[in-house]
Coordinates of C-alpha atoms in Angstrom, one line a residue:
M4 CA 63.9 4.1 -163.8
R5 CA 63.6 3.7 -160.0
L6 CA 62.5 6.5 -157.8
G7 CA 62.8 5.6 -154.1
S8 CA 61.0 2.2 -153.9
V9 CA 58.8 2.9 -156.9
N10 CA 59.5 1.8 -160.5
Y11 CA 58.7 4.5 -163.1
E12 CA 58.0 3.4 -166.6
V13 CA 56.7 5.2 -169.6
R14 CA 54.5 3.5 -172.3
G15 CA 53.6 5.9 -175.0
S16 CA 51.9 8.8 -173.3
V17 CA 51.2 7.0 -170.0
A18 CA 53.5 6.8 -167.0
I19 CA 53.2 3.7 -164.8
L20 CA 54.3 4.0 -161.2
T21 CA 54.7 0.6 -159.5
L22 CA 55.0 0.5 -155.8
D23 CA 57.8 -2.1 -155.3
E24 CA 58.4 -3.4 -151.8
P25 CA 56.3 -6.6 -152.1
D26 CA 58.0 -8.1 -149.0
K27 CA 56.3 -5.3 -147.0
L28 CA 53.1 -5.5 -149.1
N29 CA 54.1 -2.2 -150.6
A30 CA 53.4 -0.4 -147.3
L31 CA 54.1 3.3 -147.2
T32 CA 57.7 3.1 -146.3
I33 CA 60.0 6.1 -146.7
G34 CA 61.1 4.7 -150.1
I35 CA 57.5 4.2 -151.3
R36 CA 56.4 7.6 -150.1
A37 CA 59.3 9.4 -151.8
G38 CA 58.8 7.4 -155.0
I39 CA 55.1 8.3 -155.2
V40 CA 55.7 12.0 -154.7
D41 CA 58.7 12.1 -157.1
G42 CA 57.0 10.0 -159.7
L43 CA 53.8 12.0 -159.8
K44 CA 55.8 15.2 -160.0
R45 CA 58.0 13.9 -162.8
A46 CA 54.9 12.7 -164.8
D47 CA 53.1 16.0 -164.2
E48 CA 56.0 18.0 -165.5
D49 CA 56.5 15.8 -168.6
E50 CA 54.3 17.3 -171.4
A51 CA 54.5 14.0 -173.3
I52 CA 52.7 12.2 -170.4
R53 CA 48.9 12.5 -170.6
A54 CA 47.8 10.0 -167.9
I55 CA 49.3 8.1 -165.0
I56 CA 48.8 4.6 -163.5
L57 CA 49.5 3.7 -159.9
T58 CA 49.8 0.0 -159.1
G59 CA 51.6 -2.4 -156.8
S60 CA 54.1 -5.2 -157.4
G61 CA 54.0 -8.8 -156.2
G62 CA 50.3 -9.5 -156.7
K63 CA 49.3 -9.6 -153.0
A64 CA 49.0 -5.9 -152.4
F65 CA 48.4 -2.6 -154.1
C66 CA 49.5 -1.0 -150.8
A67 CA 49.0 -2.2 -147.2
G68 CA 49.0 1.2 -145.7
A69 CA 51.3 2.9 -143.2
D70 CA 54.5 1.3 -142.1
I71 CA 53.4 1.2 -138.5
G72 CA 56.5 -0.4 -137.2
N73 CA 58.1 3.1 -137.4
F74 CA 55.4 5.1 -135.6
D75 CA 56.7 7.7 -133.1
F76 CA 54.4 8.6 -130.3
E77 CA 56.2 11.8 -129.4
P78 CA 53.7 14.7 -130.1
E79 CA 55.7 16.9 -132.5
K80 CA 57.0 13.8 -134.3
A81 CA 53.4 12.4 -134.5
R82 CA 52.2 15.6 -136.1
A83 CA 55.1 15.7 -138.5
F84 CA 54.2 12.2 -139.5
F85 CA 50.7 13.1 -140.3
V86 CA 51.7 16.2 -142.3
A87 CA 54.1 14.1 -144.4
A88 CA 51.5 11.3 -144.8
M89 CA 48.8 13.7 -145.9
E90 CA 51.2 15.2 -148.4
V91 CA 51.7 11.8 -150.0
L92 CA 48.1 10.6 -149.9
S93 CA 46.7 13.7 -151.5
A94 CA 49.4 13.8 -154.2
P95 CA 47.2 12.2 -156.9
E96 CA 44.6 14.9 -156.3
R97 CA 47.2 17.7 -156.8
T98 CA 48.5 16.2 -160.0
R99 CA 47.1 18.0 -163.1
K100 CA 46.9 14.8 -165.1
P101 CA 44.4 12.0 -164.5
V102 CA 45.6 9.3 -162.2
I103 CA 44.3 5.7 -162.4
A104 CA 44.8 3.3 -159.5
A105 CA 45.1 -0.2 -160.8
V106 CA 44.4 -2.1 -157.6
N107 CA 45.5 -5.7 -157.2
G108 CA 45.4 -7.4 -153.8
I109 CA 44.9 -5.4 -150.6
A110 CA 44.4 -1.7 -150.5
Y111 CA 44.2 -1.0 -146.8
G112 CA 44.5 2.1 -144.7
G113 CA 46.9 4.5 -146.5
G114 CA 46.8 2.2 -149.6
F115 CA 43.0 2.6 -149.8
E116 CA 43.4 6.4 -149.3
L117 CA 46.0 6.6 -152.0
A118 CA 43.6 4.8 -154.3
I119 CA 40.6 7.0 -153.6
A120 CA 42.8 10.1 -154.0
S121 CA 43.3 8.9 -157.6
D122 CA 40.7 9.9 -160.2
F123 CA 39.7 6.4 -161.1
I124 CA 40.1 2.9 -159.6
I125 CA 40.2 -0.2 -161.7
A126 CA 40.1 -3.2 -159.4
A127 CA 41.4 -6.7 -160.0
E128 CA 39.1 -9.5 -158.7
S129 CA 41.7 -10.0 -156.0
A130 CA 41.4 -6.5 -154.7
R131 CA 40.2 -5.8 -151.2
F132 CA 39.6 -2.4 -149.8
A133 CA 39.5 -1.3 -146.1
V134 CA 40.2 1.4 -143.6
P135 CA 41.1 -0.9 -140.6
E136 CA 42.8 1.9 -138.5
I137 CA 40.1 1.5 -135.8
K138 CA 41.7 -1.9 -134.9
L139 CA 44.8 0.1 -134.0
G140 CA 42.9 2.7 -131.9
L141 CA 43.2 5.2 -134.8
L142 CA 41.1 6.5 -137.7
P143 CA 41.9 7.0 -141.4
G144 CA 43.2 10.6 -141.5
F145 CA 42.6 11.1 -145.3
A146 CA 39.6 8.9 -145.8
I147 CA 37.7 10.5 -142.9
V148 CA 37.5 13.7 -145.0
R149 CA 36.8 12.0 -148.4
L150 CA 35.0 8.8 -147.9
Q151 CA 31.5 10.1 -147.2
D152 CA 31.5 12.0 -150.6
I153 CA 32.0 8.6 -152.3
V154 CA 29.9 6.1 -150.4
G155 CA 27.6 8.3 -148.3
R156 CA 27.8 9.2 -144.6
A157 CA 26.4 6.0 -143.1
K158 CA 28.6 3.6 -145.1
A159 CA 31.7 5.8 -144.4
K160 CA 30.9 5.6 -140.7
E161 CA 30.4 1.8 -140.9
M162 CA 33.7 1.4 -142.8
S163 CA 35.7 3.6 -140.4
I164 CA 34.1 2.3 -137.2
L165 CA 34.2 -1.4 -138.0
G166 CA 37.2 -1.6 -140.3
D167 CA 35.8 -4.5 -142.3
P168 CA 37.2 -5.2 -145.8
L169 CA 35.2 -4.8 -149.0
S170 CA 35.5 -7.1 -152.0
A171 CA 36.2 -5.7 -155.4
A172 CA 32.6 -6.2 -156.5
E173 CA 31.3 -4.4 -153.4
A174 CA 33.7 -1.5 -153.9
C175 CA 32.4 -1.3 -157.5
R176 CA 28.8 -1.3 -156.4
L177 CA 29.5 1.5 -153.9
G178 CA 31.2 3.7 -156.5
I179 CA 34.7 3.3 -155.1
A180 CA 36.0 1.3 -158.1
L181 CA 35.0 2.1 -161.7
R182 CA 35.1 -1.5 -162.8
V183 CA 36.4 -4.9 -161.9
V184 CA 38.5 -7.0 -164.2
S185 CA 40.4 -10.3 -163.8
D186 CA 43.9 -10.0 -162.3
D187 CA 45.7 -11.1 -165.5
I188 CA 44.3 -8.2 -167.6
L189 CA 44.5 -5.5 -164.9
I190 CA 47.4 -3.5 -166.3
R191 CA 46.2 -4.0 -169.9
E192 CA 42.7 -2.6 -169.0
A193 CA 44.3 0.3 -167.1
L194 CA 46.5 1.1 -170.1
A195 CA 43.7 0.9 -172.5
F196 CA 41.6 3.3 -170.4
A197 CA 44.7 5.6 -170.0
D198 CA 45.2 5.6 -173.7
R199 CA 41.5 6.6 -174.3
I200 CA 42.0 9.5 -171.9
S201 CA 45.3 10.4 -173.6
A202 CA 43.4 10.7 -176.9
Q203 CA 41.1 13.4 -175.5
P204 CA 42.0 17.2 -175.6
R205 CA 44.6 17.7 -173.0
L206 CA 43.5 21.1 -171.6
A207 CA 39.8 20.0 -171.4
V208 CA 40.8 16.8 -169.5
E209 CA 42.9 18.8 -167.0
M210 CA 40.2 21.4 -166.5
A211 CA 37.6 18.6 -165.9
K212 CA 39.8 17.2 -163.1
S213 CA 40.4 20.6 -161.7
F214 CA 36.7 21.5 -161.6
Y215 CA 35.6 18.2 -160.1
N216 CA 38.3 18.5 -157.5
R217 CA 37.6 22.1 -156.5
G218 CA 37.5 22.7 -152.8
L219 CA 39.6 19.6 -152.0
G220 CA 42.6 20.2 -149.7
S221 CA 41.2 23.1 -147.7
D222 CA 40.2 23.4 -144.0
E223 CA 39.2 19.7 -143.6
M224 CA 42.8 18.6 -144.3
R225 CA 44.2 21.0 -141.7
H226 CA 41.7 19.8 -139.1
A227 CA 42.7 16.2 -139.8
I228 CA 46.4 17.0 -139.5
D229 CA 45.8 18.9 -136.2
G230 CA 43.5 16.4 -134.6
F231 CA 44.9 13.0 -135.5
P232 CA 48.1 13.2 -133.5
F233 CA 46.0 13.2 -130.4
L234 CA 44.6 9.8 -131.3
L235 CA 48.1 8.5 -131.8
M236 CA 49.2 9.6 -128.4
H237 CA 46.2 7.9 -126.6
A238 CA 46.8 4.6 -124.7
D239 CA 44.4 2.8 -127.1
A240 CA 46.7 3.6 -130.1
R241 CA 49.7 2.3 -128.3
E242 CA 47.9 -0.9 -127.3
G243 CA 46.5 -1.3 -130.9
I244 CA 49.8 -0.9 -132.6
N245 CA 51.7 -3.0 -130.0
A246 CA 49.1 -5.8 -130.4
F247 CA 49.4 -5.7 -134.2
L248 CA 53.2 -5.9 -134.0
E249 CA 52.9 -8.7 -131.5
K250 CA 50.2 -10.5 -133.6
R251 CA 47.6 -10.6 -130.8
K252 CA 44.2 -9.2 -130.2
P253 CA 44.3 -5.6 -128.7
R254 CA 42.8 -5.0 -125.2
F255 CA 41.5 -1.5 -125.6
G256 CA 40.6 0.5 -122.4
E257 CA 42.6 -1.8 -120.2
K258 CA 45.5 0.5 -119.7

């Protein structure tokens, strides 16, 4: 079954959602965003499904982040974009059932945020993680309210301010990824882990997720939604995005 640009497959008691626009490195296009929301909702409502896997097609990317070619700098549209983006990125947190991000290739920006919103990350050796929005004159709207709880305040600041990528091994050492496996067994390992979860008592598993996620999605998300459109309207963001699209180095502060 295809939902938007996401392939939805059921194997036993596990739903596998595969982001499938490899020519765009599975960026968060309208089709990918719709497929993620619809697929997670479908899996959550299906009582036969006990765990969910998110992964990317093509081998080069789990998800490359926002589709910045379609950014709109008009204030109301910028805010509407962030509201819609946060709805997608936080969707794994709102799902009752455990979500496993099986990350292959790059998980940058919104792709990284989608992964850390999942309950577990299993990383292929090819996986690379980053929040490079600073290079566009922006910040990672979802990660800025989640990352410090995972890696600590100083590392979260370093990642957000420098935007440098992490290897799969470094992500595992920092507690971002649960484990690292070779690329050729990534889905097999994710499925085996999902099957182990599926064998546990359903209600206790869902309550564990609910308890550990308590407090998520409250005021900090609203602050991010209200504040980040201002960054997008700044001249640095326009320069950063234009430079990215024109494949040149940005000249921040020159306009």
